[in-house]
Every structure is written in structure tokens, then in C-alpha cells.
CSV table of C-alpha atoms and ligand atoms in Angstrom, one decimal:
chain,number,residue,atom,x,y,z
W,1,UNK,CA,0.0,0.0,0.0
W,2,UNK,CA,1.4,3.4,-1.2
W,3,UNK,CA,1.2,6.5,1.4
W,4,UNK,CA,-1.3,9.5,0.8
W,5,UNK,CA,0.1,12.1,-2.1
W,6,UNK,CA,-0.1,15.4,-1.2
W,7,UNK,CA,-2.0,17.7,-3.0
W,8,UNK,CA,-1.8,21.2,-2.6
W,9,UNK,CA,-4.8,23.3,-3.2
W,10,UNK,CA,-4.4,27.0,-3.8
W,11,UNK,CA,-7.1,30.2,-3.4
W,12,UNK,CA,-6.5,33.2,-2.7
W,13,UNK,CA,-10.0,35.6,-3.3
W,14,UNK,CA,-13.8,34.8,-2.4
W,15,UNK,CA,-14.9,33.0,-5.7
W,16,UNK,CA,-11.4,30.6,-6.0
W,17,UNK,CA,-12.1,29.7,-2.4
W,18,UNK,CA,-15.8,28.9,-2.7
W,19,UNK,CA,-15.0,26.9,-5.7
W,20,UNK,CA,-12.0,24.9,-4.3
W,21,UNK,CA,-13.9,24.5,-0.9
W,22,UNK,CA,-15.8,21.5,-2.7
W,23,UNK,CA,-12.5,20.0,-3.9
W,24,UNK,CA,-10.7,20.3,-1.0
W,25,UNK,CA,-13.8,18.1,0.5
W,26,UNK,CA,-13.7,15.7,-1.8
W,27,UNK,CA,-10.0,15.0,-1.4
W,28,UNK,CA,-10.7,14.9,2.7
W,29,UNK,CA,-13.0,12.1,1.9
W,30,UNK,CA,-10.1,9.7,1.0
W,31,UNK,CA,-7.3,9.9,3.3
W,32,UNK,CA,-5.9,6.6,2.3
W,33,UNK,CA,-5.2,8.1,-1.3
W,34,UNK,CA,-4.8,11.6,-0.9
W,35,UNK,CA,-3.3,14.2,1.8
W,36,UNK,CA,-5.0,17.5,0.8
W,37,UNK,CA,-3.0,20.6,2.0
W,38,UNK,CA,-5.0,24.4,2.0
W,39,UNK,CA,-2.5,27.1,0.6
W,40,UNK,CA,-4.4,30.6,0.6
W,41,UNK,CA,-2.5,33.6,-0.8
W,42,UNK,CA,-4.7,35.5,1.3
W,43,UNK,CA,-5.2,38.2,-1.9
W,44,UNK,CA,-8.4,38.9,-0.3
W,45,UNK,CA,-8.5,38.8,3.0
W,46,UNK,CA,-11.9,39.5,4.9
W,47,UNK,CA,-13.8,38.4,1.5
W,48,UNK,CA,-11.5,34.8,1.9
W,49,UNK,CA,-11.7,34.8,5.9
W,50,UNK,CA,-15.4,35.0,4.9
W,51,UNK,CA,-15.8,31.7,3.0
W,52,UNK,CA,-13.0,29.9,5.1
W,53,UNK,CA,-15.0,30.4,7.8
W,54,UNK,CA,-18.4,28.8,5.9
W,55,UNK,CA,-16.6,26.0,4.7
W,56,UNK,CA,-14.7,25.5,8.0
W,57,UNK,CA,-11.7,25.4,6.0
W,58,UNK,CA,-8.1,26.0,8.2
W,59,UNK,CA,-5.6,26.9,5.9
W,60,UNK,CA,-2.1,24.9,6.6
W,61,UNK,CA,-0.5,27.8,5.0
W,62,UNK,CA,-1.8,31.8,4.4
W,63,UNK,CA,0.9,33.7,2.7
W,64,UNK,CA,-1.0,37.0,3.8
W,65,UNK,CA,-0.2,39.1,1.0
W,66,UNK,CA,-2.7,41.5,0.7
W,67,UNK,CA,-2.4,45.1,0.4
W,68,UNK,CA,-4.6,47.9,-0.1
W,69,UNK,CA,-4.7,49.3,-3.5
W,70,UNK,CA,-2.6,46.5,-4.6
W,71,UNK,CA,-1.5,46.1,-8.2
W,72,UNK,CA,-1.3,43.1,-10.5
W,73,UNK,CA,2.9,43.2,-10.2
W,74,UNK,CA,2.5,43.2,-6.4
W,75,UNK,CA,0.0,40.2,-6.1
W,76,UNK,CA,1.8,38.1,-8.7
W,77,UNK,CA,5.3,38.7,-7.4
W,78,UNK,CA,4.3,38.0,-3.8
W,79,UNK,CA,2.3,35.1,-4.3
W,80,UNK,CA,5.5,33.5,-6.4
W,81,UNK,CA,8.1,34.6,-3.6
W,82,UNK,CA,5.1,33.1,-1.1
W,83,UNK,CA,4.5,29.5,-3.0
W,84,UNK,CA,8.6,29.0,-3.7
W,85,UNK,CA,9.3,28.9,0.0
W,86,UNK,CA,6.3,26.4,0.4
W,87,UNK,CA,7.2,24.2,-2.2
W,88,UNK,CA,10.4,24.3,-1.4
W,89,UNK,CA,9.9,22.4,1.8
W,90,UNK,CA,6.8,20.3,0.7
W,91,UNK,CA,6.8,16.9,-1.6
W,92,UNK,CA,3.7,18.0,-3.7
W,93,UNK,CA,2.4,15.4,-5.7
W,94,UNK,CA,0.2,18.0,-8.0
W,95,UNK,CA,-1.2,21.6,-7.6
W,96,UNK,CA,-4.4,22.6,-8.0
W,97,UNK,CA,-5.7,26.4,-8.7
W,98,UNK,CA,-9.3,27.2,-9.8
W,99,UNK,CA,-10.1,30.3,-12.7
W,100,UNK,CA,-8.3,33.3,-13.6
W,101,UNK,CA,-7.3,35.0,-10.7
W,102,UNK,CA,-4.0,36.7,-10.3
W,103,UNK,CA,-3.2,34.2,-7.6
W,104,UNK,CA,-4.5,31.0,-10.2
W,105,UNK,CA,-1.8,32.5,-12.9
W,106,UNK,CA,1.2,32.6,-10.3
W,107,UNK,CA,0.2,29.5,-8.8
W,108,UNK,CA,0.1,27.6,-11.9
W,109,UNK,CA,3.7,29.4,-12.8
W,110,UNK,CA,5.2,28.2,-9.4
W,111,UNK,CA,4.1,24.9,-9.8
W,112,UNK,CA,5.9,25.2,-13.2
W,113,UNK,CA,8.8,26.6,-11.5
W,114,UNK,CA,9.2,22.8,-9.7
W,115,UNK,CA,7.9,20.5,-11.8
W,116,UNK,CA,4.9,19.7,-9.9
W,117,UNK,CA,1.7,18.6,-12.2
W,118,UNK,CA,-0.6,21.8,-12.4
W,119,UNK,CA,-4.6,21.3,-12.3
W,120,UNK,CA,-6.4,23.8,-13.4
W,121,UNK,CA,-10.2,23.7,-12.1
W,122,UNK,CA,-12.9,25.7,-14.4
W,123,UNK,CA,-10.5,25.6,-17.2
W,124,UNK,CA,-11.4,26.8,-20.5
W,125,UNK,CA,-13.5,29.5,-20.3
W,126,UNK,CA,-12.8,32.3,-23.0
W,127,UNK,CA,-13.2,35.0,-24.8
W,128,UNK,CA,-11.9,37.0,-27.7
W,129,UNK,CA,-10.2,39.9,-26.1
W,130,UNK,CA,-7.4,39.5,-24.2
W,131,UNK,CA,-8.3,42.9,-22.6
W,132,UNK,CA,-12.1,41.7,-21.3
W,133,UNK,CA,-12.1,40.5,-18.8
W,134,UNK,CA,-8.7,42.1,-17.7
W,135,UNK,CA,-6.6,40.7,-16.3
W,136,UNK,CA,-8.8,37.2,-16.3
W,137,UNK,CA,-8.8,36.5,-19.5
W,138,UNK,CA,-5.0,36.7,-19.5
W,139,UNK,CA,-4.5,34.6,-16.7
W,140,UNK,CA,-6.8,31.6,-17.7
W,141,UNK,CA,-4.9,31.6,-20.9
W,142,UNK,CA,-1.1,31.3,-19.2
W,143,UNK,CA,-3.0,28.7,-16.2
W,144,UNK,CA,-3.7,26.6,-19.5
W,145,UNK,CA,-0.7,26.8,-21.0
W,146,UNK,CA,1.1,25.5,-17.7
W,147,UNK,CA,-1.5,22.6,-16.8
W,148,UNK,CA,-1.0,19.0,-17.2
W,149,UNK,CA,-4.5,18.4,-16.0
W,150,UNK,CA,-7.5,20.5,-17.4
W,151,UNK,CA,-10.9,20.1,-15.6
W,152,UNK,CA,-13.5,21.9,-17.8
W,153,UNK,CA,-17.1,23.1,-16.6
W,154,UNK,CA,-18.8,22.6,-20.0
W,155,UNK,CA,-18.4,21.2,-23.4
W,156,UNK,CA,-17.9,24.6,-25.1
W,157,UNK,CA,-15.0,25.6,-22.4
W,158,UNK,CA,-13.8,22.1,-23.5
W,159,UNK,CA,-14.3,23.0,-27.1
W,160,UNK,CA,-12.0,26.0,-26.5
W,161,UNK,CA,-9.2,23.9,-25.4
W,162,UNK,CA,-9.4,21.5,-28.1
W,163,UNK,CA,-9.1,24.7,-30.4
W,164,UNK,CA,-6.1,25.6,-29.0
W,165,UNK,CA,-4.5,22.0,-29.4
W,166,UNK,CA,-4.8,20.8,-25.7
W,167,UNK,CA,-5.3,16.7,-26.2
W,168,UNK,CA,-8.3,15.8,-25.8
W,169,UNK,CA,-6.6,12.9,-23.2
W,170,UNK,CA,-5.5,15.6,-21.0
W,171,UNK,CA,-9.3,17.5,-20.6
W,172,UNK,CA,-12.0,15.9,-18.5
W,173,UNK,CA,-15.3,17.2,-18.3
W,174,UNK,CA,-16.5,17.9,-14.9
W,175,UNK,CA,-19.4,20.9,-14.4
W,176,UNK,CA,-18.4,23.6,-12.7
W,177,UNK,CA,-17.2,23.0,-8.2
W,178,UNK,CA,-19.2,26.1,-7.8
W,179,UNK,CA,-23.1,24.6,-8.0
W,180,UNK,CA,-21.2,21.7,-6.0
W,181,UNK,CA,-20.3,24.4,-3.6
W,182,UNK,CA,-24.3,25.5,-4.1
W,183,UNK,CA,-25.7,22.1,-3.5
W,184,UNK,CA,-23.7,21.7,-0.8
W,185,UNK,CA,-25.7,25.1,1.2
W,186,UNK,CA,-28.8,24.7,-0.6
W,187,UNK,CA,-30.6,23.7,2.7
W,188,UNK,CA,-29.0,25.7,4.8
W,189,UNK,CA,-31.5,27.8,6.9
W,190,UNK,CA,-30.7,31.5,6.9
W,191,UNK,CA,-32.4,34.0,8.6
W,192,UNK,CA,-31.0,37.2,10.7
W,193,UNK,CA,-32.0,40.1,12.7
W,194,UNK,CA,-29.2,42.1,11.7
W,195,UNK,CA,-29.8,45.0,9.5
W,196,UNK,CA,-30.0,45.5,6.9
W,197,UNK,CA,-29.9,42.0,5.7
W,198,UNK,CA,-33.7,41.5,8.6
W,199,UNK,CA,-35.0,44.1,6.1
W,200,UNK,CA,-33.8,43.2,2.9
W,201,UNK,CA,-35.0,39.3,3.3
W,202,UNK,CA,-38.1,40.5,4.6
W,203,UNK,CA,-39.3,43.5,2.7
W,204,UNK,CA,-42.6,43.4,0.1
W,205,UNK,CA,-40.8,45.1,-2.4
W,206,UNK,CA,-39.2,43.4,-5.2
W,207,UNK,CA,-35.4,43.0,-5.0
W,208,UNK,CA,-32.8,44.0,-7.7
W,209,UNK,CA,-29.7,42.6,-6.9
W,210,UNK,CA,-26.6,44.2,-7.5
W,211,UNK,CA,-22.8,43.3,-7.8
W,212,UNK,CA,-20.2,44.6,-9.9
W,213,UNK,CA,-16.5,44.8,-9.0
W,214,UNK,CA,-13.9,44.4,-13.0
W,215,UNK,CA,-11.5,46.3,-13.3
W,216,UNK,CA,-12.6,46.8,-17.1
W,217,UNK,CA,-15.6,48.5,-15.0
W,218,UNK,CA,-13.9,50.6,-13.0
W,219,UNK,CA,-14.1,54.2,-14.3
W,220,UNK,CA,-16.5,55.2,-16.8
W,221,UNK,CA,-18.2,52.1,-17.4
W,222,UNK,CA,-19.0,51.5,-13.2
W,223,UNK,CA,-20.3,55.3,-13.3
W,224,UNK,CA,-22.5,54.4,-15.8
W,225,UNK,CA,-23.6,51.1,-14.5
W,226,UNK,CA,-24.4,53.3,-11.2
W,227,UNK,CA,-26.1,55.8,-12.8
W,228,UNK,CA,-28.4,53.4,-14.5
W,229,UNK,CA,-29.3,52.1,-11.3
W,230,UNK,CA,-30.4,55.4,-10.1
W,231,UNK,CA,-32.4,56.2,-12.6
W,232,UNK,CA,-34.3,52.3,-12.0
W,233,UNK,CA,-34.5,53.5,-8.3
W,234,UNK,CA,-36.6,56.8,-9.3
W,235,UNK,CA,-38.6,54.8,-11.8
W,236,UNK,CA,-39.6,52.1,-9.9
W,237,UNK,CA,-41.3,52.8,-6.4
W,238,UNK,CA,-41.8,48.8,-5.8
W,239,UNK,CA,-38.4,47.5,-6.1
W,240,UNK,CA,-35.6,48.0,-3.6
W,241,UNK,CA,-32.3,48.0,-5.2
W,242,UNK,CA,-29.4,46.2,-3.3
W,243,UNK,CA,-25.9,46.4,-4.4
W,244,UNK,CA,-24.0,44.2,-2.3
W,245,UNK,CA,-20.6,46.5,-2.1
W,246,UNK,CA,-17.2,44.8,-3.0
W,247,UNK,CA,-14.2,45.6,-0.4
W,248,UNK,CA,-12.4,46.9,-3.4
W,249,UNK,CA,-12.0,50.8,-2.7
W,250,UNK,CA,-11.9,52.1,-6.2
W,251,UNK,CA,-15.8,50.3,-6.5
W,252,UNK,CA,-16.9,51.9,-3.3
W,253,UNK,CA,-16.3,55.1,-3.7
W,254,UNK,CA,-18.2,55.0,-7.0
W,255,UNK,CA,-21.0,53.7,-5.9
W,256,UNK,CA,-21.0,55.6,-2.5
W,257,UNK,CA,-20.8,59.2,-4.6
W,258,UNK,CA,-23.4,58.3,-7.4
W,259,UNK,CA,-25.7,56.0,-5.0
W,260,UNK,CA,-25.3,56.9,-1.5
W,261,UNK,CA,-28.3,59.0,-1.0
W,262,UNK,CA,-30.5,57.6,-3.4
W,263,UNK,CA,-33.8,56.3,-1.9
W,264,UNK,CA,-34.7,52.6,-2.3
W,265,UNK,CA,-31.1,51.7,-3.0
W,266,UNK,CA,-29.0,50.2,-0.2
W,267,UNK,CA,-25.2,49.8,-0.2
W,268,UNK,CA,-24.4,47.1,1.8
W,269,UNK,CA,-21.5,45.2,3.3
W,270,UNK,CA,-20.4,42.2,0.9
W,271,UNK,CA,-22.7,39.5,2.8
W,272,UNK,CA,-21.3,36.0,3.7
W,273,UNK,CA,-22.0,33.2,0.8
W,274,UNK,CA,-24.9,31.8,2.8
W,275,UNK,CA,-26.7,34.9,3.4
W,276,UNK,CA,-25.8,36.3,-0.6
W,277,UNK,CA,-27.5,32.8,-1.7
W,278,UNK,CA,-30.8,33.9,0.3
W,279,UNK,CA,-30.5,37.2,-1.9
W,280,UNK,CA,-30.5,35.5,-4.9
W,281,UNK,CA,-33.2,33.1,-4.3
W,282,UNK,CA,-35.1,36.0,-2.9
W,283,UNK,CA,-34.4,38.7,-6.6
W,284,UNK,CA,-36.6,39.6,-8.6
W,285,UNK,CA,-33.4,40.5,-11.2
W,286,UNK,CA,-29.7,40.4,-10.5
W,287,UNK,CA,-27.6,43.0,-12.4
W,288,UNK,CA,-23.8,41.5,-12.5
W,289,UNK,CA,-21.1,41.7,-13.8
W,290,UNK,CA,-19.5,38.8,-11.5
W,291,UNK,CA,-18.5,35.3,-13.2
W,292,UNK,CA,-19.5,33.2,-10.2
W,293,UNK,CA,-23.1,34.7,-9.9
W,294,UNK,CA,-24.0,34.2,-13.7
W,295,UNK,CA,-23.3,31.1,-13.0
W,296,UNK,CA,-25.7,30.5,-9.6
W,297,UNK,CA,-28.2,32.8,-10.8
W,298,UNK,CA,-29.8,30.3,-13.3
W,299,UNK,CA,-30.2,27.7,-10.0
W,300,UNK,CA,-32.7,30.0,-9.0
W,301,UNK,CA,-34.3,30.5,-12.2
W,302,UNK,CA,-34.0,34.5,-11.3
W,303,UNK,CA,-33.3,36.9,-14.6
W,304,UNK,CA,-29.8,38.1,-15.0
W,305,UNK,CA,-28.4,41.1,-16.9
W,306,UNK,CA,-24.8,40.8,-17.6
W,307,UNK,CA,-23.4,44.1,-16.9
W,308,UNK,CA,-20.1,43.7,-19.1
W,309,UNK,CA,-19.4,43.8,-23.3
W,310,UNK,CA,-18.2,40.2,-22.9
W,311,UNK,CA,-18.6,37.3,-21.6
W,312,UNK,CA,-16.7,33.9,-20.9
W,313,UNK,CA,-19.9,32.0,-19.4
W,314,UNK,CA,-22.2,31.8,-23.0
W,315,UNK,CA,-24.3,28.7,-21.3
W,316,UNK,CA,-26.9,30.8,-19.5
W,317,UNK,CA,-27.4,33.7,-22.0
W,318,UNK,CA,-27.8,30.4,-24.7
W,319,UNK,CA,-30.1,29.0,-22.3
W,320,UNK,CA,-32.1,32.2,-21.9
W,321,UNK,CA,-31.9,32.6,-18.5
W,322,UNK,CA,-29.1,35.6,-18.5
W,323,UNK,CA,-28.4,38.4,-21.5
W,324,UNK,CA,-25.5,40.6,-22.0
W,325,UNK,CA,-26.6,44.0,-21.8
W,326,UNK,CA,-23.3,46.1,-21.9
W,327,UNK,CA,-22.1,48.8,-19.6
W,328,UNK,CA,-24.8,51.9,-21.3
W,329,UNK,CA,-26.6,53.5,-19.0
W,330,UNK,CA,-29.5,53.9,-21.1
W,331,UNK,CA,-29.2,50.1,-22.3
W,332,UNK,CA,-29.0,49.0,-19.1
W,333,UNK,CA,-32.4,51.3,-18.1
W,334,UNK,CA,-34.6,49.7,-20.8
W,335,UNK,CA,-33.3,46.2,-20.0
W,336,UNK,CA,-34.0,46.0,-16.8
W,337,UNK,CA,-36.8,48.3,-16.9
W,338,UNK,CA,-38.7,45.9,-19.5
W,339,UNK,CA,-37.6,42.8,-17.5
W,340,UNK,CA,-39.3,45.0,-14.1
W,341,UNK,CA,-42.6,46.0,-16.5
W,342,UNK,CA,-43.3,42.9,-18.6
W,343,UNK,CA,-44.0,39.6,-16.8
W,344,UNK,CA,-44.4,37.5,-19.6
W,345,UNK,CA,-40.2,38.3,-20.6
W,346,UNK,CA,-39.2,37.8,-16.7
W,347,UNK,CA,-40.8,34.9,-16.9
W,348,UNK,CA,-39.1,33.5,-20.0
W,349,UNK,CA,-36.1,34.1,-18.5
W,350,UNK,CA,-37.2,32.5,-15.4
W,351,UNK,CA,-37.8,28.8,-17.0
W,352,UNK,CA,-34.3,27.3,-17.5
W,353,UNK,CA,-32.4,24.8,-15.7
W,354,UNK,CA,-28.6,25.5,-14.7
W,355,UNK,CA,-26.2,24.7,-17.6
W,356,UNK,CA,-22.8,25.1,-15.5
W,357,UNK,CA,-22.9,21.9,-13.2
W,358,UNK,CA,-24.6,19.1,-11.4
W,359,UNK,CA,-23.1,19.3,-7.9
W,360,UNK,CA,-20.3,16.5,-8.5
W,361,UNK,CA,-18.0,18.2,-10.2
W,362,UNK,CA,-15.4,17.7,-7.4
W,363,UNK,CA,-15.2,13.9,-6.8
W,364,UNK,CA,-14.6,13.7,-10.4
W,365,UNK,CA,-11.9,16.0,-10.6
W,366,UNK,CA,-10.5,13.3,-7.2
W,367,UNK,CA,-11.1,10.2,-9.3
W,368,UNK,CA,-9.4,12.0,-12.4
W,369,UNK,CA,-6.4,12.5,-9.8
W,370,UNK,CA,-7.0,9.3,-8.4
W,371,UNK,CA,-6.5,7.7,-11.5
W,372,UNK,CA,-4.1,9.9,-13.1
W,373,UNK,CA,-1.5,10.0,-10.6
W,374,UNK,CA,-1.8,6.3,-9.2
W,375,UNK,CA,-2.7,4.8,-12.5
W,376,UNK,CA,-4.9,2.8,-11.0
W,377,UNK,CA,-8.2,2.9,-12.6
W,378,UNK,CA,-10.5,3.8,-10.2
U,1,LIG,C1,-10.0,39.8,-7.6
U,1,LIG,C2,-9.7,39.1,-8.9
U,1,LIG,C3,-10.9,39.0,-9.8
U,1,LIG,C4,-12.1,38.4,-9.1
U,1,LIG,C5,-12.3,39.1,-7.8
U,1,LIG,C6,-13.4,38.4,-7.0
U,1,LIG,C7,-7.4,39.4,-9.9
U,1,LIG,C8,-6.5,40.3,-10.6
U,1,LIG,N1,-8.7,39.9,-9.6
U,1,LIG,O1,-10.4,41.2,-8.0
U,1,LIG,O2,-10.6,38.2,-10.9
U,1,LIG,O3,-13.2,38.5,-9.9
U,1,LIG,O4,-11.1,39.2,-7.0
U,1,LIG,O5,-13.9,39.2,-6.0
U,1,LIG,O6,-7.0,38.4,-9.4
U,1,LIG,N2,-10.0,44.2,-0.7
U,1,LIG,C9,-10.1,44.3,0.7
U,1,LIG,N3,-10.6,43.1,1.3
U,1,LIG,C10,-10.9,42.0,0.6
U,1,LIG,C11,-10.7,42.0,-0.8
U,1,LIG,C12,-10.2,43.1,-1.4
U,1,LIG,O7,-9.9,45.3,1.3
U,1,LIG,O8,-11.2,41.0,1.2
U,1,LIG,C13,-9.5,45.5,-1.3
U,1,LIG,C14,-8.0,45.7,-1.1
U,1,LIG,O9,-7.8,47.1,-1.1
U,1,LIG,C15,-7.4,45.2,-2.4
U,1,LIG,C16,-8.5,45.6,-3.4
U,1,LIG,O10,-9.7,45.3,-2.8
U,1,LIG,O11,-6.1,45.8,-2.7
U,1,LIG,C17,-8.4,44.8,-4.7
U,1,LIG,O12,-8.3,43.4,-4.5
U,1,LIG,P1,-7.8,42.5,-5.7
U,1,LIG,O13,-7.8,41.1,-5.3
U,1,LIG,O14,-6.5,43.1,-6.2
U,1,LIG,O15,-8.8,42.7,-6.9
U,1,LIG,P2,-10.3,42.4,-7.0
U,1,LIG,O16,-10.9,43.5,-7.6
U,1,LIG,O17,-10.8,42.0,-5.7
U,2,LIG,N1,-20.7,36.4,-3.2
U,2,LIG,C1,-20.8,36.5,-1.8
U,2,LIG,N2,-21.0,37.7,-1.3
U,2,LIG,C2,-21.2,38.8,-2.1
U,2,LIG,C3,-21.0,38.7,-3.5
U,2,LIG,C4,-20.8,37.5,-4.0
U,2,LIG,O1,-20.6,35.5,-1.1
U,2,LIG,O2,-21.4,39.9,-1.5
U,2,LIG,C5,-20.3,35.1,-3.8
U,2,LIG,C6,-21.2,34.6,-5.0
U,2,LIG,O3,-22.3,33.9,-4.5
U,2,LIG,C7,-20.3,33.9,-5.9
U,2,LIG,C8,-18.9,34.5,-5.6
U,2,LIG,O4,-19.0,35.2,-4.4
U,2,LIG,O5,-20.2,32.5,-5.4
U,2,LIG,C9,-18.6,35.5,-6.8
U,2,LIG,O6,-17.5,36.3,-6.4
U,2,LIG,P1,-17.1,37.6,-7.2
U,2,LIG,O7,-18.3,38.2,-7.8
U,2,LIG,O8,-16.4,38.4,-6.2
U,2,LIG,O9,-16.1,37.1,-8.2
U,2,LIG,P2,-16.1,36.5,-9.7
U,2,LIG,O10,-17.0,35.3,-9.7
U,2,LIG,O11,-16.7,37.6,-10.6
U,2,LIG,O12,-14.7,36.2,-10.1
């Protein structure tokens, strides 16, 4: 009998970690095969601590690099300086990252560095711009070039790997570990009497969910997104409009100066996963431009406007549960404002089933590993 490989898993911001939470799981559950380690970069750090605390997740290492205002240079450097020490001192058997976050990039590049096998989870999404979504679209591209292992959510992410000469032998369709990560709290009881999430959950009005954090956003394109919103809030006396506020400074201050004293809008804190799930299920219409909630959205069967000129994640807007509306101001007003007037559209929008994932996506990337790396069919 061989001894337990280690296998390192990597996250650093609040998507990467809710996503790897159902993988680290899944490796937990067989001890004889596999030692999972936690390595978080700690790029986010109350948005991580967040989702580490949800998951009960104890990271064996945090690299703590986060810093105000940081820059792309600063998280990539750190994170590399961070993982060399690590692997220096650890036998790693294979790396796993999730996405196109800075900190997926640099792990997948420090893996390289030693010569460990790099997974990459949700691998394959794409689209034509290298610049939308930036830096994402970037860092996806280099994780894929670097990984021996490529665990792909759908068949067309797939497809986009086999377009750019990836063997087929080396992709393995799972679904995405973020509706696992769903499943796995969709009966979890939520209620609070903590404002203003008491008030929000239980308020008659209809709710309009808001996020919207990209750097391709930031600027013109977030002022406009804002904008939009308060013109919805003046327009419609029955909704209440809740943009659930990134940490990010350069998006708060945005949406504090346009949206602050708007009336029916609230700004609030980011909320924990488990309470932001109860938002969702509780919309009327989510306006996003966030990868991980066009992805949820559709499990709710709640409509989604896409508040970005691109998008990697085709699945839901094919399946008419989401559509791409830009970042116009006045696009973004009739969009939502037909979806808020005409109840026959909301509720075409309202009818499809989730294309991204069936909730096992992470004990198949385990048996992939299982198999992979012992060779031993199972
Ligand atoms: C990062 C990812 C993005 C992902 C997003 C998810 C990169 C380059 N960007 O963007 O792909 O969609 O996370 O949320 O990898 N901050 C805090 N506390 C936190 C988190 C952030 O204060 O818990 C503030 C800090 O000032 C930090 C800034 O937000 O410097 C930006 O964080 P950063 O991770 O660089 O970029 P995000 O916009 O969060
Ligand atoms: N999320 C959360 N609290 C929030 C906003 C989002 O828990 O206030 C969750 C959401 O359910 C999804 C993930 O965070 O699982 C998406 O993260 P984010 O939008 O920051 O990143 P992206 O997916 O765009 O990279």
C-alpha cells in the first residue's frame, strides 16, 4: 500500500475559495489516497476569511499578501516569492488552482517553476479579447498553457481547449465545483435580525440585486452602470435595489458618490456566501457583472443582466436565462426596466435549468487525480 500524495490546493479571493472548498472536501474524503494541504494567498482577505469560515476550512499555510490598492505586479510577485518557500519544503504530488485569478496565474507558474503537475479547475472559459475581462482572460490563458490536468465546466469551455491543441486525453469534463459548492448550502437555513440583511429578506418590495466589482468596470463604465441604477430607483417605487458592495475601494467610492443618498437603494457590506445565496433566491433580477453569480443565478431561475461587453460564461445567455446587456446606462435602463414591467419576458427568463454543473463536479476531478496519478483505474 502506497502512502497519501499530497495535493496542494491553492485560493486566494472569495470566488477561488468557494469553488476549491468542494474539492478540498472531496480529497478529505479519502485519506488513504490523498493528503490535501490548503494554501491561501490571502489576496483577499476579509472576503476569503469569509468563506473559510463557511466551509470550515483551516488553511495549513496563508501567505498573507494583501495590500490595499494592490497592483497586478505586487500580487503576482508576492504570491511567487510566497509558493517558492512552500514548495520548497513540501513533496507536492500536484497543484491545483481554480479560474483566472492573479493568484490562479502565479500558482500555476510556481508549480511550473518545480515541476509539480498543475490542475487547473474551471478551465477553458474564453473570450476573444485578451483585454475583457482584464486581467482574467490573461491569466486563464497562461494557467492553461502550464497545466497537465484540465478540468473543464462545459463542453464549449472544453471545445476551447481543443481549439487551442490541448489533447483531448488531457481535458476531463466535470461541471463547474461552484453549483457543488451551491448544492452543498442549498438547505442551509438563513435568517438574521441584523440590519440590513432583517429588512432586505423580509421587505414586500421586489429586489434587484446588484454586484459589480472588474477592473474593465472601473471608471466610466461602473459610473455608468451606477447611474443606471439610479435612474431604475426613481422609476420604480416597488423594487428595492441592493448592491451588495465589493471591499475593493476604487468600487466603493463609485458607488457611495453616485448611489449613496439615493432612496430605495441600499449599499451594503459584501454579505457571507450563505446569506448572498438567500439574496439571490429572494431577486426579482440580478444586475452582475461577477463570473460566479452568472453562473448560480440560473439555479434559482432568477433573470440576469450581464453588466459587461463580454462574456466567458455563454451557457446561460444560450439557455435564456441571462443576456449581456453592456455597460450603457441607457441600455442598461430599458433592459431591466422591460424585465421589471413585462412579466411574460421575466418569466421567459425565469424557465431554464442551470447549464454550468450538477453538484459533483469535485469527486470527479478526485477520481481523475485518483487515476491519473496512481494509475490505477478507479
Ligand atoms: C479579484 C480578482 C478578480 C475576481 C475578484 C473576485 C485578480 C487580478 N482579480 O479582484 O478576478 O473577480 O477578485 O472578487 O485576481 N480588498 C479588501 N478586502 C478583501 C478583498 C479586497 O480590502 O477581502 C480590497 C484591497 O484594497 C485590495 C483591493 O480590494 O487591494 C483589490 O483586490 P484584488 O484582489 O486586487 O482585486 P479584486 O478587484 O478583488
Ligand atoms: N458572493 C458572496 N457575497 C457577495 C457577493 C458574491 O458570497 O457579496 C459570492 C457569490 O455567490 C459567488 C462569488 O461570491 O459565489 C462570486 O464572487 P465575485 O463576484 O467576487 O467574483 P467573480 O465570480 O466575478 O470572479
Amino acid at each position: 500500500m502506497t502512502s497519501p500524495l499530497n495535493v496542494l490546493c491553492v485560493f486566494g479571493t472569495r470566488p477561488d475559495a468557494i469553488k476549491m472548498a468542494p474539492v478540498v472536501k472531496a480529497f478529505k474524503q479519502s485519506p488513504d489516497i490523498f493528503h490535501p494541504k490548503v494554501l491561501v494567498t490571502g489576496q483577499h482577505r476579509e472576503q476569503l476569511d469569509q468563506v473559510l469560515h463557511v466551509f470550515n476550512i483551516v488553511p495549513d499555510y496563508d501567505l498573507g499578501i494583501m495590500q490595499h490598492g494592490q497592483t497586478l505586479t505586487q500580487i503576482t510577485t508576492r504570491v511567487l516569492d510566497g509558493l517558492e518557500k512552500v514548495l520548497s519544503n513540501e513533496r507536492v504530488s500536484a497543484l491545483l488552482a481554480q479560474g483566472d485569478t492573479t493568484t490562479t496565474f502565479a500558482a500555476a507558474l510556481a508549480a511550473f517553476y518545480r515541476k509539480i503537475p498543475f490542475g487547473h479547475v474551471e478551465a477553458g472559459l474564453r473570450t476573444d479579447n485578451v483585454y475583457n475581462p482584464f486581467p482574467e482572460e490573461m491569466n486563464r490563458r497562461l494557467a492553461g498553457v502550464i497545466a497537465t490536468f484540465h478540468f473543464a465546466p462545459t463542453e464549449q469551455a472544453r471545445d476551447n481547449l481543443l481549439r487551442e491543441n490541448i489533447p483531448d486525453s488531457r481535458i476531463w469534463l466535470t461541471g463547474n465545483t461552484g453549483i457543488d459548492a451551491l448544492h452543498s448550502i442549498a438547505s442551509s437555513e438563513f435568517d438574521t435580525d441584523e440590519e440590513p440583511l432583517h429588512s432586505i429578506l423580509h421587505s414586500r418590495s421586489r429586489l434587484v440585486l446588484i454586484t459589480a466589482h472588474r477592473r474593465e468596470n472601473w471608471g466610466e463604465p461602473l459610473e455608468s452602470i451606477c447611474n443606471a441604477i439610479a435612474d431604475l430607483a426613481r422609476d420604480f417605487s416597488d423594487c428595492i435595489f441592493v448592491y451588495a458592495m465589493h471591499k475593493n475601494p476604487v468600487v466603493r467610492k463609485t458607488a457611495q458618490t453616485i448611489l449613496g443618498d439615493m432612496e430605495r437603494v441600499s449599499l451594503i457590506e459584501p454579505p457571507e456566501y450563505v446569506p448572498f445565496v438567500k439574496l439571490m433566491q429572494r431577486s426579482y433580477l440580478i444586475l452582475t457583472d461577477s463570473g460566479g453569480v452568472q453562473e448560480e443565478a440560473p439555479s434559482f431561475k432568477v433573470p440576469t443582466l450581464v453588466l459587461r461587453t463580454t462574456t466567458e460564461r455563454p451557457e446561460g445567455i444560450d439557455a435564456g436565462a441571462a443576456k449581456l446587456v453592456g455597460v450603457n446606462r441607457e441600455r442598461i435602463v430599458s433592459e431591466a426596466s422591460i424585465l421589471l414591467t413585462d412579466m411574460s419576458k421575466h418569466n421567459r427568463m425565469s424557465c431554464s435549468a442551470n447549464p454550468y454543473g450538477d453538484g459533483k463536479a469535485a469527486e470527479r476531478i478526485r477520481s481523475v487525480l485518483q487515476r491519473e496519478l496512481f494509475n490505477d483505474g478507479a
